mmCIF file of C-alpha atoms in Angstrom:
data_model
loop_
_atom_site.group_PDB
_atom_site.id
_atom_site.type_symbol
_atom_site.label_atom_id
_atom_site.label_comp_id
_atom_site.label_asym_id
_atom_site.label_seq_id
_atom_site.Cartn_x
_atom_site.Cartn_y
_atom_site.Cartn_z
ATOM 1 C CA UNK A 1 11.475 -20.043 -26.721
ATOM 2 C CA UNK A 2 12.415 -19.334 -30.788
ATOM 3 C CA UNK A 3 15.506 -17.583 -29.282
ATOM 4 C CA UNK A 4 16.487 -20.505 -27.086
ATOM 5 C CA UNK A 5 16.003 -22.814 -30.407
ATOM 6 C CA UNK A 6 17.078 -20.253 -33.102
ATOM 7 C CA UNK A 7 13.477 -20.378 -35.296
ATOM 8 C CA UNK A 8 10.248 -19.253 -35.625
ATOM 9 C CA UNK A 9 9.036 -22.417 -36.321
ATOM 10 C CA UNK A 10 9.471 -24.552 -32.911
ATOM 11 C CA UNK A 11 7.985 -27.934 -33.636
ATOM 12 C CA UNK A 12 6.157 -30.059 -30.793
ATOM 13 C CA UNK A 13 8.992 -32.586 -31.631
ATOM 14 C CA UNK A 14 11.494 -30.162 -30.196
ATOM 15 C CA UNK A 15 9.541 -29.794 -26.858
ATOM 16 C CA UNK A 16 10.828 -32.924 -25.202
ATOM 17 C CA UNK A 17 11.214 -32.702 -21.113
ATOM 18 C CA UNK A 18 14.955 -32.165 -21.502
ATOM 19 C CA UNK A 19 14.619 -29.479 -24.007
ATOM 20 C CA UNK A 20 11.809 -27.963 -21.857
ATOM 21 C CA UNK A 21 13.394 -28.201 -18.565
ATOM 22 C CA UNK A 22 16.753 -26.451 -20.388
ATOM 23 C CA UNK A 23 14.900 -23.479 -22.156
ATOM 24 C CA UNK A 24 13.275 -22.667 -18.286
ATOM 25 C CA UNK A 25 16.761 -22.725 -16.841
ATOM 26 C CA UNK A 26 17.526 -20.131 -19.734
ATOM 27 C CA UNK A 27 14.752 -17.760 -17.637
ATOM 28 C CA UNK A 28 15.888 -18.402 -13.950
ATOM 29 C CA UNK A 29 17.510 -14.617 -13.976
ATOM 30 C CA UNK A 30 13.788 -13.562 -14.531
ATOM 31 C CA UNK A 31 11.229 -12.169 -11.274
ATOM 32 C CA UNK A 32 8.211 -13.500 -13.339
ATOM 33 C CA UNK A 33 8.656 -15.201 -17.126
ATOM 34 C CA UNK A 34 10.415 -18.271 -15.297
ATOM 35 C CA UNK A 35 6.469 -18.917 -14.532
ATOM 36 C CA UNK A 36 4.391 -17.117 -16.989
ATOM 37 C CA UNK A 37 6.399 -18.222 -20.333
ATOM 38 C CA UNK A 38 5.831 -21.896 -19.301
ATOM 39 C CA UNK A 39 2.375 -21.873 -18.254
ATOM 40 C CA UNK A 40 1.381 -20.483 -21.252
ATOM 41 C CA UNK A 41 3.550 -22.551 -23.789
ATOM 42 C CA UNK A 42 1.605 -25.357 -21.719
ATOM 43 C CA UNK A 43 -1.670 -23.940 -22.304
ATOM 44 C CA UNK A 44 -0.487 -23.841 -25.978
ATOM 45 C CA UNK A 45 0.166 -27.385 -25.969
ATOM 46 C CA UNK A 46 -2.454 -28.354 -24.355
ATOM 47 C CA UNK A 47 -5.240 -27.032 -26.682
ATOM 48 C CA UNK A 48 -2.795 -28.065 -29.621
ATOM 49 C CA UNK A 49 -3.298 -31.842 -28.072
ATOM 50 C CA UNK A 50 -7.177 -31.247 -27.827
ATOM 51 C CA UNK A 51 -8.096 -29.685 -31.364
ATOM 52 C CA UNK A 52 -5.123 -31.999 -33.252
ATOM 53 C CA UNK A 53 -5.307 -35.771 -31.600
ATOM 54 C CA UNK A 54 -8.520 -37.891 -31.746
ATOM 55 C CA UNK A 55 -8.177 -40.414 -29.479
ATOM 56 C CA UNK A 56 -11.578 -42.118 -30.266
ATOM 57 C CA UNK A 57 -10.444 -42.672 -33.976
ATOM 58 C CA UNK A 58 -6.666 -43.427 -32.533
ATOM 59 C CA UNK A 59 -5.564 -40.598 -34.590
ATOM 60 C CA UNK A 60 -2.771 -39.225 -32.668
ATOM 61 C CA UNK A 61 -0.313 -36.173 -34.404
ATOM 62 C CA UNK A 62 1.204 -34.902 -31.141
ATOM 63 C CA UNK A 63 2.853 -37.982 -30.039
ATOM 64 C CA UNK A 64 5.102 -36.135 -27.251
ATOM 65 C CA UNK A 65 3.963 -34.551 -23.942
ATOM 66 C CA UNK A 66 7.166 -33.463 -21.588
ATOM 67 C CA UNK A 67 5.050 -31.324 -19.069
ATOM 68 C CA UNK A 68 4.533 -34.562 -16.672
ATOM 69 C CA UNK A 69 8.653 -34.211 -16.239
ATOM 70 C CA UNK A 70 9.027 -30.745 -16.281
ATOM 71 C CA UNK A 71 8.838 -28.405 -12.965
ATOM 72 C CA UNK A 72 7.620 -25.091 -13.445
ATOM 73 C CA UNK A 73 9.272 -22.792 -10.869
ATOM 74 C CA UNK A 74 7.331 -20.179 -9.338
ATOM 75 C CA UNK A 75 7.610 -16.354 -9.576
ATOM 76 C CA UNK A 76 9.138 -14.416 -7.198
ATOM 77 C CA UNK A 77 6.948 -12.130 -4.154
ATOM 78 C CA UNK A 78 7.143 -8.795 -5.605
ATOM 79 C CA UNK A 79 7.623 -5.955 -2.946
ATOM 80 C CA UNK A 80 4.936 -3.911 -1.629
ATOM 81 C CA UNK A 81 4.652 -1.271 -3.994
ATOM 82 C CA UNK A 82 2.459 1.131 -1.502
ATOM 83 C CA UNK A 83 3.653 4.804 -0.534
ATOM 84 C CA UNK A 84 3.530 6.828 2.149
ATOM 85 C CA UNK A 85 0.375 8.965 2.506
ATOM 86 C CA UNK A 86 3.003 12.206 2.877
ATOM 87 C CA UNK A 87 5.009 10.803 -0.765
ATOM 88 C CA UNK A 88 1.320 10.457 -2.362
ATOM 89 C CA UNK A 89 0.485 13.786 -1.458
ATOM 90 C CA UNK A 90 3.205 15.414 -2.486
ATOM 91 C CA UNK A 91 3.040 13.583 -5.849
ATOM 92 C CA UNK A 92 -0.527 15.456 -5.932
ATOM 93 C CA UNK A 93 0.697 18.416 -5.388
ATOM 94 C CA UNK A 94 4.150 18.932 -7.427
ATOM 95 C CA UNK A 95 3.802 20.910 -10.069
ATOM 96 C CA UNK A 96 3.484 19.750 -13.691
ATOM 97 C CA UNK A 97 6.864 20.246 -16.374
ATOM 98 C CA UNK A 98 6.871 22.923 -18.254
ATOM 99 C CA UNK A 99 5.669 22.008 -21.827
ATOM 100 C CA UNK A 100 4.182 23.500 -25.232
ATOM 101 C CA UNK A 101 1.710 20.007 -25.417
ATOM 102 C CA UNK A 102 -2.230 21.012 -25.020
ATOM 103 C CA UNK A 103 -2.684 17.856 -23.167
ATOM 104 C CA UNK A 104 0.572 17.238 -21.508
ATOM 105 C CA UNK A 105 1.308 13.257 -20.476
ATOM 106 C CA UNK A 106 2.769 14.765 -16.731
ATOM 107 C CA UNK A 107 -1.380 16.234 -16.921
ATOM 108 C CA UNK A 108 -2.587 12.762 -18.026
ATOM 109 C CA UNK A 109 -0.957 11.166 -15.729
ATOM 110 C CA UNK A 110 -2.056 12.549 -12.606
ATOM 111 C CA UNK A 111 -5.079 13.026 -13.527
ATOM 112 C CA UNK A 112 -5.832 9.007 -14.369
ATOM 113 C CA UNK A 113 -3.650 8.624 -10.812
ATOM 114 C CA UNK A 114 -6.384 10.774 -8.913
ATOM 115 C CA UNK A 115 -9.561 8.671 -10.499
ATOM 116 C CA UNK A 116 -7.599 5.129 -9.791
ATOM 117 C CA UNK A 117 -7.115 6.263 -6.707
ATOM 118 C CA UNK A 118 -10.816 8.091 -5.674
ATOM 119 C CA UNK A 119 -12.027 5.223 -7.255
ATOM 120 C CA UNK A 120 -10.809 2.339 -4.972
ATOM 121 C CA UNK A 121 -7.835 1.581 -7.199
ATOM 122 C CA UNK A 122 -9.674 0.958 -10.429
ATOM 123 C CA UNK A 123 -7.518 -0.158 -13.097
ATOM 124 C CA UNK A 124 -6.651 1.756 -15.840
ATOM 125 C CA UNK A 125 -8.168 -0.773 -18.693
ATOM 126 C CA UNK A 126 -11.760 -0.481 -16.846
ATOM 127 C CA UNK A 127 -11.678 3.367 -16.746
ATOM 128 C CA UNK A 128 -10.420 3.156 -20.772
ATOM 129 C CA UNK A 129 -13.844 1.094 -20.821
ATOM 130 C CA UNK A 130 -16.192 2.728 -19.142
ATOM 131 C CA UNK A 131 -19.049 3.549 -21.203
ATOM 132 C CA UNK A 132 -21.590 6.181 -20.736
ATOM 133 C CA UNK A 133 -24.174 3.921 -19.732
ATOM 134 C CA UNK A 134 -22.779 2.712 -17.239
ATOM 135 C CA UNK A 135 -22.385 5.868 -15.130
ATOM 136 C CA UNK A 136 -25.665 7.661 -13.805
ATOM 137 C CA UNK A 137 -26.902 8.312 -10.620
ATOM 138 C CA UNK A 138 -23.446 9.246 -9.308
ATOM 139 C CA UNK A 139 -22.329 5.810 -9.759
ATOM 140 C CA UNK A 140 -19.791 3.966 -12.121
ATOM 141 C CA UNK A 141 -21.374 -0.015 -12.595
ATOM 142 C CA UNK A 142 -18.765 -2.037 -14.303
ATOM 143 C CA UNK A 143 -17.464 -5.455 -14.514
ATOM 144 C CA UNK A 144 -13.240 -5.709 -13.540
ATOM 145 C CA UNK A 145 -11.970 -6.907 -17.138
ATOM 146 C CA UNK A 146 -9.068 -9.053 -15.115
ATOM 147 C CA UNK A 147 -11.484 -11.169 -13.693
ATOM 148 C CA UNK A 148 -15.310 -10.973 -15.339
ATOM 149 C CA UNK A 149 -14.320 -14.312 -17.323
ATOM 150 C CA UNK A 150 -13.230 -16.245 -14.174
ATOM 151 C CA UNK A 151 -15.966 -15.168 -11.711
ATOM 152 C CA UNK A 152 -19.231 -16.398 -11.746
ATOM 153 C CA UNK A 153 -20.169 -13.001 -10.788
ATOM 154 C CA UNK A 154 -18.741 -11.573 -13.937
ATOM 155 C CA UNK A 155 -16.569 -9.341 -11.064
ATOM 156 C CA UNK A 156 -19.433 -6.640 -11.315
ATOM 157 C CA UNK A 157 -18.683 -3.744 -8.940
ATOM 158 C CA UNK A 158 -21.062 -0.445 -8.379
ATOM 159 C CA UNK A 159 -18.707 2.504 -7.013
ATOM 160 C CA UNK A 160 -20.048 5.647 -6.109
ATOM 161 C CA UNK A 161 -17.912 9.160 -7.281
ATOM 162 C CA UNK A 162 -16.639 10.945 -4.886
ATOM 163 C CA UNK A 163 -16.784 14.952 -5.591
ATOM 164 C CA UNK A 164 -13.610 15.429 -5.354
ATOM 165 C CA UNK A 165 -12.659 13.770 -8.753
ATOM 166 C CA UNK A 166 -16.433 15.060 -10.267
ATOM 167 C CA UNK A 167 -14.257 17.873 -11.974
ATOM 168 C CA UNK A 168 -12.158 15.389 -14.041
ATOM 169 C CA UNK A 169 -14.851 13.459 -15.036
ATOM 170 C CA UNK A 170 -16.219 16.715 -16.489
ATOM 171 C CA UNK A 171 -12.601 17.417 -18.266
ATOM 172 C CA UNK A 172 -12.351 14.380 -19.778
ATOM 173 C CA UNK A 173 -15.740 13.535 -20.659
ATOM 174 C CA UNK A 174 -16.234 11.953 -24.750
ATOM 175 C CA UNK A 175 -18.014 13.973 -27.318
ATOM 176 C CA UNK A 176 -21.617 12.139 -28.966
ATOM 177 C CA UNK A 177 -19.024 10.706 -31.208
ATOM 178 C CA UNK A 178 -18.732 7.801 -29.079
ATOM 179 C CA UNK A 179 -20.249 5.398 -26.546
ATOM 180 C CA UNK A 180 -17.534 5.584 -24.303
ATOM 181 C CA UNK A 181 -17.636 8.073 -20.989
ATOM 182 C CA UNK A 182 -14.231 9.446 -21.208
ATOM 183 C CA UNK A 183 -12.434 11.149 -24.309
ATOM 184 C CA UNK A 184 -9.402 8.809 -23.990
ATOM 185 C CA UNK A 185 -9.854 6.888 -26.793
ATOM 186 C CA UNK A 186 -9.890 9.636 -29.505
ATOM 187 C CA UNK A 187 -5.962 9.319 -28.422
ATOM 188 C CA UNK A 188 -4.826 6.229 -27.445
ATOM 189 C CA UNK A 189 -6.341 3.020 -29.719
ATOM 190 C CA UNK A 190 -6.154 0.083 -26.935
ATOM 191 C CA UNK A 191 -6.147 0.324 -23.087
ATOM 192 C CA UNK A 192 -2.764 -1.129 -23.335
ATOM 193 C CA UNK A 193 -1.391 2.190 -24.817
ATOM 194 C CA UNK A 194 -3.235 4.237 -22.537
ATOM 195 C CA UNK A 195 -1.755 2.926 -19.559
ATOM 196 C CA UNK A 196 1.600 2.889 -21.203
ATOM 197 C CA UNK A 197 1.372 6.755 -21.973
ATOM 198 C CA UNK A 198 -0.085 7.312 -18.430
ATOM 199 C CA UNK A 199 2.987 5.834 -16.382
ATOM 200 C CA UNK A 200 5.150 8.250 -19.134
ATOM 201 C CA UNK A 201 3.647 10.898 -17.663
ATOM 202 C CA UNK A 202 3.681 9.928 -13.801
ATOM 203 C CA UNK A 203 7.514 9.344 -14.354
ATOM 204 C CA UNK A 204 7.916 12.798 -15.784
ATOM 205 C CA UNK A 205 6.440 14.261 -12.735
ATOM 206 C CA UNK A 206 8.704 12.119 -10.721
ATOM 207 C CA UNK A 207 11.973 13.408 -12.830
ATOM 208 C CA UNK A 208 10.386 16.984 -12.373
ATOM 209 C CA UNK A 209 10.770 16.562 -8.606
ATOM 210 C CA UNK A 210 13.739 15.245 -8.596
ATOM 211 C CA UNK A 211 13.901 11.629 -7.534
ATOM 212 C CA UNK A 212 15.765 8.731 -8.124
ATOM 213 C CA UNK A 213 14.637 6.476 -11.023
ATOM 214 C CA UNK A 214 14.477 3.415 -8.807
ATOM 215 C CA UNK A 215 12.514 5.320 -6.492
ATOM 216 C CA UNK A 216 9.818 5.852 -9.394
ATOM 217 C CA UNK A 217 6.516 3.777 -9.903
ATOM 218 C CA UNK A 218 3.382 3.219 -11.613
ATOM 219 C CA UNK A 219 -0.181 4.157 -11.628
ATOM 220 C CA UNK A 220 -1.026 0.741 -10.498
ATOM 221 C CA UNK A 221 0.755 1.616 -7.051
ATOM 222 C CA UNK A 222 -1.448 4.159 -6.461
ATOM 223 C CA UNK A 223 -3.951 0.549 -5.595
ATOM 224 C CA UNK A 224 -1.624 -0.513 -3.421
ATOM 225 C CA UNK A 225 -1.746 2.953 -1.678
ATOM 226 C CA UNK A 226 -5.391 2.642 -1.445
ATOM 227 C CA UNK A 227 -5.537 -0.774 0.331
ATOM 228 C CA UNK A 228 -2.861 -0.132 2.590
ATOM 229 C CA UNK A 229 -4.700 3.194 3.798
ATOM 230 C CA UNK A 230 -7.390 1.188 4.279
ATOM 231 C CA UNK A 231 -6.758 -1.556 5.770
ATOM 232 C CA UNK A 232 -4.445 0.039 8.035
ATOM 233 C CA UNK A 233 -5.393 3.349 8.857
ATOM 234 C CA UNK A 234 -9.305 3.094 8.121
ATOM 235 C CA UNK A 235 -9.344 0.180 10.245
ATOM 236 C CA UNK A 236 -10.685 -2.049 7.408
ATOM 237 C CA UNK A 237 -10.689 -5.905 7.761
ATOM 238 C CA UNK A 238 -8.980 -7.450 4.780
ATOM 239 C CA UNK A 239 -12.392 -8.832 3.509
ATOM 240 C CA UNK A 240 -13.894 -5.072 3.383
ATOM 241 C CA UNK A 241 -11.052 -3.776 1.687
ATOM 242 C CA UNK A 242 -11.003 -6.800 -1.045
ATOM 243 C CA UNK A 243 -14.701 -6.461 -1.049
ATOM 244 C CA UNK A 244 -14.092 -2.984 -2.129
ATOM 245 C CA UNK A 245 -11.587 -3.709 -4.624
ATOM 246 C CA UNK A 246 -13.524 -6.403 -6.246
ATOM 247 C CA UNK A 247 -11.091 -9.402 -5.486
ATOM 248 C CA UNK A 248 -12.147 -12.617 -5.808
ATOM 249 C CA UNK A 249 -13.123 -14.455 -2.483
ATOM 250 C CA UNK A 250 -13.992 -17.889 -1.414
ATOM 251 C CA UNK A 251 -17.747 -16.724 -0.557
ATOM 252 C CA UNK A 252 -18.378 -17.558 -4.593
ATOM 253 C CA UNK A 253 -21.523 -19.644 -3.406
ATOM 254 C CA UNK A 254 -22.909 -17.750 -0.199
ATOM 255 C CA UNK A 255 -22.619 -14.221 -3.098
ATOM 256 C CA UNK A 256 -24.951 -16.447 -5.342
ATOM 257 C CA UNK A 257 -28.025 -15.789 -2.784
ATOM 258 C CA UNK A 258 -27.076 -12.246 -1.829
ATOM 259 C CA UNK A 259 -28.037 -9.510 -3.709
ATOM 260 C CA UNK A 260 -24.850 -7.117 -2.984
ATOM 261 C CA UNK A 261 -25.306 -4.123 -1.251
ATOM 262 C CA UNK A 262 -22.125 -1.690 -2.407
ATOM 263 C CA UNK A 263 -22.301 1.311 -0.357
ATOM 264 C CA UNK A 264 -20.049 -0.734 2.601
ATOM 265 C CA UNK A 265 -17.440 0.459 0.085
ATOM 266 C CA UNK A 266 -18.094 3.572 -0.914
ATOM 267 C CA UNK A 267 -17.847 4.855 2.582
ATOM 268 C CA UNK A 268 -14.372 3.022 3.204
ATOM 269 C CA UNK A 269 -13.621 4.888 -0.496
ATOM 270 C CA UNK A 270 -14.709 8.142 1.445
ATOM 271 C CA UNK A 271 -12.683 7.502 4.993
ATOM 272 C CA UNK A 272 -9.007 6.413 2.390
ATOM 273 C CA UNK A 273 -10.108 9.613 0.654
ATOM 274 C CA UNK A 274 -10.486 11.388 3.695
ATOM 275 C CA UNK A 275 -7.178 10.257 5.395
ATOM 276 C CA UNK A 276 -5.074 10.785 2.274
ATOM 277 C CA UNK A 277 -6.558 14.079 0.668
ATOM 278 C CA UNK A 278 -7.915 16.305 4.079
ATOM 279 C CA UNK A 279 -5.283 15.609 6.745
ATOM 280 C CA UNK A 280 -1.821 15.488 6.961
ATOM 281 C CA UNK A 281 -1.984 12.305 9.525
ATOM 282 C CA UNK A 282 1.061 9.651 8.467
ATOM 283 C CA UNK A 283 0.416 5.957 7.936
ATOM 284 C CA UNK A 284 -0.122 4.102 10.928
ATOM 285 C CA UNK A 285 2.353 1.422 10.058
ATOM 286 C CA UNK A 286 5.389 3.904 9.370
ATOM 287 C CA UNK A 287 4.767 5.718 12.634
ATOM 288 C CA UNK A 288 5.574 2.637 14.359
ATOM 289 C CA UNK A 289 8.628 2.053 12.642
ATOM 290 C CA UNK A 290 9.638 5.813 13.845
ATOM 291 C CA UNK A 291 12.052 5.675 17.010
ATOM 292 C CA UNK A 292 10.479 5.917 20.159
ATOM 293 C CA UNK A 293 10.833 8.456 22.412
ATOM 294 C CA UNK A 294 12.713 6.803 25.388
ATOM 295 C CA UNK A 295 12.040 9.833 27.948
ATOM 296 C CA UNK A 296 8.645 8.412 29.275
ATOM 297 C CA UNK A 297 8.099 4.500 30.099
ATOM 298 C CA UNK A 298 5.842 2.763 32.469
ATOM 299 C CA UNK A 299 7.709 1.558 35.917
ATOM 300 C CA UNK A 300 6.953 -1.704 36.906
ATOM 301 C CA UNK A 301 8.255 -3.406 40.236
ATOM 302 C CA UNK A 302 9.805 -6.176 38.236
ATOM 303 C CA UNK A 303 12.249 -3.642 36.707
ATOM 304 C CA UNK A 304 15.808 -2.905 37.639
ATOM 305 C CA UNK A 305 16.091 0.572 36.838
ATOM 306 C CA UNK A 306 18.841 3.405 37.591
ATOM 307 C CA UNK A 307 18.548 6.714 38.153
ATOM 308 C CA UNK A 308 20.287 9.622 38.265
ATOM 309 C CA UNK A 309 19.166 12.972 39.350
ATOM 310 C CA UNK A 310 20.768 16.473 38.268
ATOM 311 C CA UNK A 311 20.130 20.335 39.528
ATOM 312 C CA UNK A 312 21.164 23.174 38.216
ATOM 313 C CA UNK A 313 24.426 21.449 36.147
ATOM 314 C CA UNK A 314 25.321 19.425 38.751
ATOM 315 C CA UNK A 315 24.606 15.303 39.683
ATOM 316 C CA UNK A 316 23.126 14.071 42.547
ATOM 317 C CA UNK A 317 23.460 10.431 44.275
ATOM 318 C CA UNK A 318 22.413 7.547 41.729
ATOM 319 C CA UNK A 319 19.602 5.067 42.342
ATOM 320 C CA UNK A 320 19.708 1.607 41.815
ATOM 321 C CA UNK A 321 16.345 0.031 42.686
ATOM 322 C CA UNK A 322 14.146 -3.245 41.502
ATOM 323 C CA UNK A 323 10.813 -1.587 42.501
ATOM 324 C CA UNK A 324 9.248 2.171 42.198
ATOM 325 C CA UNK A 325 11.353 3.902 45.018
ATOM 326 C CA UNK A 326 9.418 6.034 47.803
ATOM 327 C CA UNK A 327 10.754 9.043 49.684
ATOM 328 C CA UNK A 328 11.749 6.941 52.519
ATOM 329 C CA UNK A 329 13.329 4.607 50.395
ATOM 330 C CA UNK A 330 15.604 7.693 48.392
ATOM 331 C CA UNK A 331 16.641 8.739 51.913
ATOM 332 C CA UNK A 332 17.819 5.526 53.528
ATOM 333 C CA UNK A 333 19.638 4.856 50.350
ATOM 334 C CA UNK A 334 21.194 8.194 49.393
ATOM 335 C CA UNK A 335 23.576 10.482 51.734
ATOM 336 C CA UNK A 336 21.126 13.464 50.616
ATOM 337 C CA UNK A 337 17.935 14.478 51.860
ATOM 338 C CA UNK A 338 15.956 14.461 48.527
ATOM 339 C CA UNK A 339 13.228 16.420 50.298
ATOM 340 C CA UNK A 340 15.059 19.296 51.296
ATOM 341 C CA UNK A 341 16.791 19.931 48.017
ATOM 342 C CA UNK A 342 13.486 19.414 46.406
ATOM 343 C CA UNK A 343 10.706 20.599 47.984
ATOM 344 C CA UNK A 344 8.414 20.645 45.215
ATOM 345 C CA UNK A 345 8.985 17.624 43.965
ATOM 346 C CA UNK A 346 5.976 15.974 43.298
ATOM 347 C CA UNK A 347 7.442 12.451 42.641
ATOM 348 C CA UNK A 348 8.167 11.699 45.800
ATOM 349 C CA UNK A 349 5.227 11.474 48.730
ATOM 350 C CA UNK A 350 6.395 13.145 52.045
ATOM 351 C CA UNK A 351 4.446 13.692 55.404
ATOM 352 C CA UNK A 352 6.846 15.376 56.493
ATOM 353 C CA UNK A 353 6.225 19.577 57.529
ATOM 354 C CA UNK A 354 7.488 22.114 55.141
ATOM 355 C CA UNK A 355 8.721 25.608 56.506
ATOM 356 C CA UNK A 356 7.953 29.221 55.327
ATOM 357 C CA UNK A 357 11.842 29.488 54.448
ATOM 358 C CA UNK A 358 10.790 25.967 52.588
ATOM 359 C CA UNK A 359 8.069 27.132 50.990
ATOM 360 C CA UNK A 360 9.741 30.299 49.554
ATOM 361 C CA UNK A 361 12.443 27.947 47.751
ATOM 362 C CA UNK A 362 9.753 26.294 46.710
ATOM 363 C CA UNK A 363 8.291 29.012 44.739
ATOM 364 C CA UNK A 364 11.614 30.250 43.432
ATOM 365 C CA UNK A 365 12.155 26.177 42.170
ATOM 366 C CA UNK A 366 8.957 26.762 40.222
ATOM 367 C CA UNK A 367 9.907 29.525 38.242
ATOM 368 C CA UNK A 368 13.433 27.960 37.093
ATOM 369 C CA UNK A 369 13.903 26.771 33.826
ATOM 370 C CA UNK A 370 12.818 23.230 33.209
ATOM 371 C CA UNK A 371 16.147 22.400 31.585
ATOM 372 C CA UNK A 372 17.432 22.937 35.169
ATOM 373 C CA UNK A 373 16.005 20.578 36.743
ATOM 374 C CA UNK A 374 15.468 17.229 35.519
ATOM 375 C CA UNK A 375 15.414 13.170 35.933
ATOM 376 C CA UNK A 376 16.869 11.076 33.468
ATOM 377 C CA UNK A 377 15.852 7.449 33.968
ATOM 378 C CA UNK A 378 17.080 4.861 31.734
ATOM 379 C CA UNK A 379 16.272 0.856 31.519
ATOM 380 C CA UNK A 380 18.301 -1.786 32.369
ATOM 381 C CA UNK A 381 17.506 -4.606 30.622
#
C-alpha cells in the first residue's frame, strides 16, 4: 500500500473505496496478498475506528470507512504439496553436500524434516518451542502456536515419540543453560529464522541430488506427506487424521465434556511411520494412476469381445462373440477344430475322448515355451 501511494505515511483520508478497490487490482498477479494485504489493512482500520472515534461523546476522527464498497477477492487453491512415499525416501536417504560447517544446514535440515514428519507433521515454530517440561514420559504435550489463541482448547496436543527419531532428540538436546528442549535456539534467535535456515538446507540436499528447482519444496510438505499417507494408505478417516494433526473441528462443544484420549494418534503416527520408513510399498493413490495391465479382464456376457488365437508364429480363425464362447460354440463358428490343435487347453470344456497319440501331443504342448502359445483378447467397446 505506501508503494501504490508513494509514502510512508498513508492517511485514512486516502483510503476511500475507489482508492481501495484500485490498490487491490495492483495485487491481482498475486496467489495470496490479493487476500491477506486487505484483510489485514481492514483489521488495521478497524481497531483504528475503535480506539480513535467515540461515538457516545460524538467524537468522530475517522470520518471515512470504504470497506462496505470494496470486494476482497479470495486467494487462490494452492496445489497439493504431498510427495510420493518413494521421493520422501529417497530424500532420507541422499547423502548430505560435502562441507567444512560442524553443523551443516543440508544436516539441519533433514534432521528437523525427520521430527516434523515422526511427529505427525509438527510445525517447525512448536518444535523451536518446545520446552523441557513439556516432554517426559515419552511424550511431547504442547499447544499448536497457529491456533492456541483461536481454540477454546488452546489446540493442546499430547504426541508420543516414536524411537526412531529418539536419537535426534538426544543430538539436539539444550544444555542447563536454557528451558528449552532442543539446542536450536543458541543459533537461530526467532522460530521464524529457524525455519528459514531449515528449508536452506532441505534445498541444498535437493540441488545435491540433482533436481529441478521447481521440483524443490519445504519442510512444511513433509505435513502434507504425512496426511496423505494417512489418510490414504493407513486407511484413516479424515477426522482421525485431523484429530492427529490438531486441526480445528466443529466438535468445539462435544470436546468441552471429553477428556481426550491421544493415543488414537499415536498409533496412526506409528502405521504413516511404518508405511513410509519400513517398506518400500508406493502410495495407494499413484498406483492407481499407473496404467493398467490390459492382459487380464473379467468376461461378462454383455461384452462384445474379439479374439484371436496364435500357435507357434502363426494365427488361427478370429472370434467375434457377445457372450463367453464354449467349445461347441468355437467349433460351429470356426473352420478349425480348436480341440484337436489344442488338446490341453484348459479354456475350453470338452466331453469329447482324447487318444494316446492325443495325449502324447499333449505332453509335448506342455513343455513348449509359453511365448508359443498364447490368446490375446482385446475389448471392444
Amino acid at each position: 500500500m505506501e508503494r501504490y501511494f508513494g509514502t510512508t505515511k498513508v492517511k485514512f483520508a486516502q483510503l476511500t473505496s475507489i482508492n481501495v478497490n484500485k490498490w487491490i487490482a495492483t495485487l491481482s498477479g498475486t496467489a495470496r496478498a490479493k487476500e491477506m494485504y486487505p484483510v489485514c489493512i481492514r483489521q488495521i482500520f478497524r481497531a483504528a475506528i475503535d480506539e480513535l472515534n467515540d461515538y457516545d461523546n460524538g467524537i468522530i476522527r475517522v470520518k471515512t470507512n470504504p470497506w462496505g464498497k470494496v470486494k476482497i477477492p479470495v486467494a487462490d487453491r494452492p496445489n497439493k504439496k504431498a510427495i510420493t512415499a518413494e521421493a520422501c525416501r529417497a530424500f532420507f536417504a541422499a547423502p548430505l553436500p560435502q562441507t567444512r560447517m560442524i553443523d551443516p544446514l543440508p544436516e539441519l535440515g533433514r534432521d528437523v524434516a525427520m521430527m516434523s514428519l515422526c511427529l505427525a507433521g509438527m510445525n517447525t515454530i512448536d518444535i523451536f518451542n518446545l520446552r523441557k517440561e513439556d516432554y517426559h514420559g515419552g511424550i511431547i504435550h504442547y499447544k499448536r502456536a497457529k491456533t492456541t489463541r483461536s481454540r477454546t482448547d488452546d489446540a493442546y496436543i499430547e504426541m508420543r515419540v516414536p524411537e526412531v527419531i529418539k536419537s535426534l532428540f538426544e543430538k539436539y538436546k539444550a544444555g542447563d543453560h536454557t528451558d528449552k528442549l532442543f539446542r536450536f535456539c543458541d543459533r537461530f534467535s526467532t522460530s521464524d529464522s529457524f525455519c528459514a535456515n531449515v528449508n536452506i538446507g532441505i534445498k541444498q540436499i535437493y540441488k545435491a541430488m540433482g533436481m529441478q528447482q521447481e521440483q524443490w519444496y519445504c519442510v512444511y510438505t513433509f505435513r502434507h506427506i504425512w496426511a496423505t499417507t494417512a489418510q490414504n494408505d493407513c486407511d484413516a478417516t479424515i477426522a482421525e487424521v485431523g484429530f492427529a494433526m490438531n486441526h480445528s473441528h466443529r466438535h468445539t462443544v462435544t470436546r468441552g465434556y471429553v477428556l481426550p484420549d491421544f493415543s488414537p494418534a499415536w498409533k496412526l503416527n506409528e502405521k504413516v511411520i511404518d508405511f513410509i520408513f519400513f517398506s518400500d510399498a508406493t502410495l495407494r493413490r499413484m498406483a492407481k494412476e499407473q496404467p493398467k495391465d490390459e492382459g487380464l479382464f473379467r468376461i461378462s456376457p454383455k461384452m462384445l469381445i474379439r479374439a484371436a488365437a496364435f500357435f507357434q508364429g502363426s494365427a488361427l480363425p478370429t472370434l467375434r462373440t457377445s457372450a463367453i464362447p464354449t467349445s461347441k460354440r468355437l467349433q460351429r463358428r470356426s473352420s478349425i477344430n480348436f480341440l484337436q490343435i489344442f488338446p490341453t487347453a484348459q479354456w475350453f470344456s470338452s466331453k469329447s475322448s482324447i487318444s494316446t497319440t492325443e495325449r502324447s501331443t499333449s505332453t509335448n504342448i506342455r513343455r513348449a515355451k509359453a511365448s508359443d502359445l498364447f490368446t490375446n483378447v482385446s475389448r471392444m467397446v
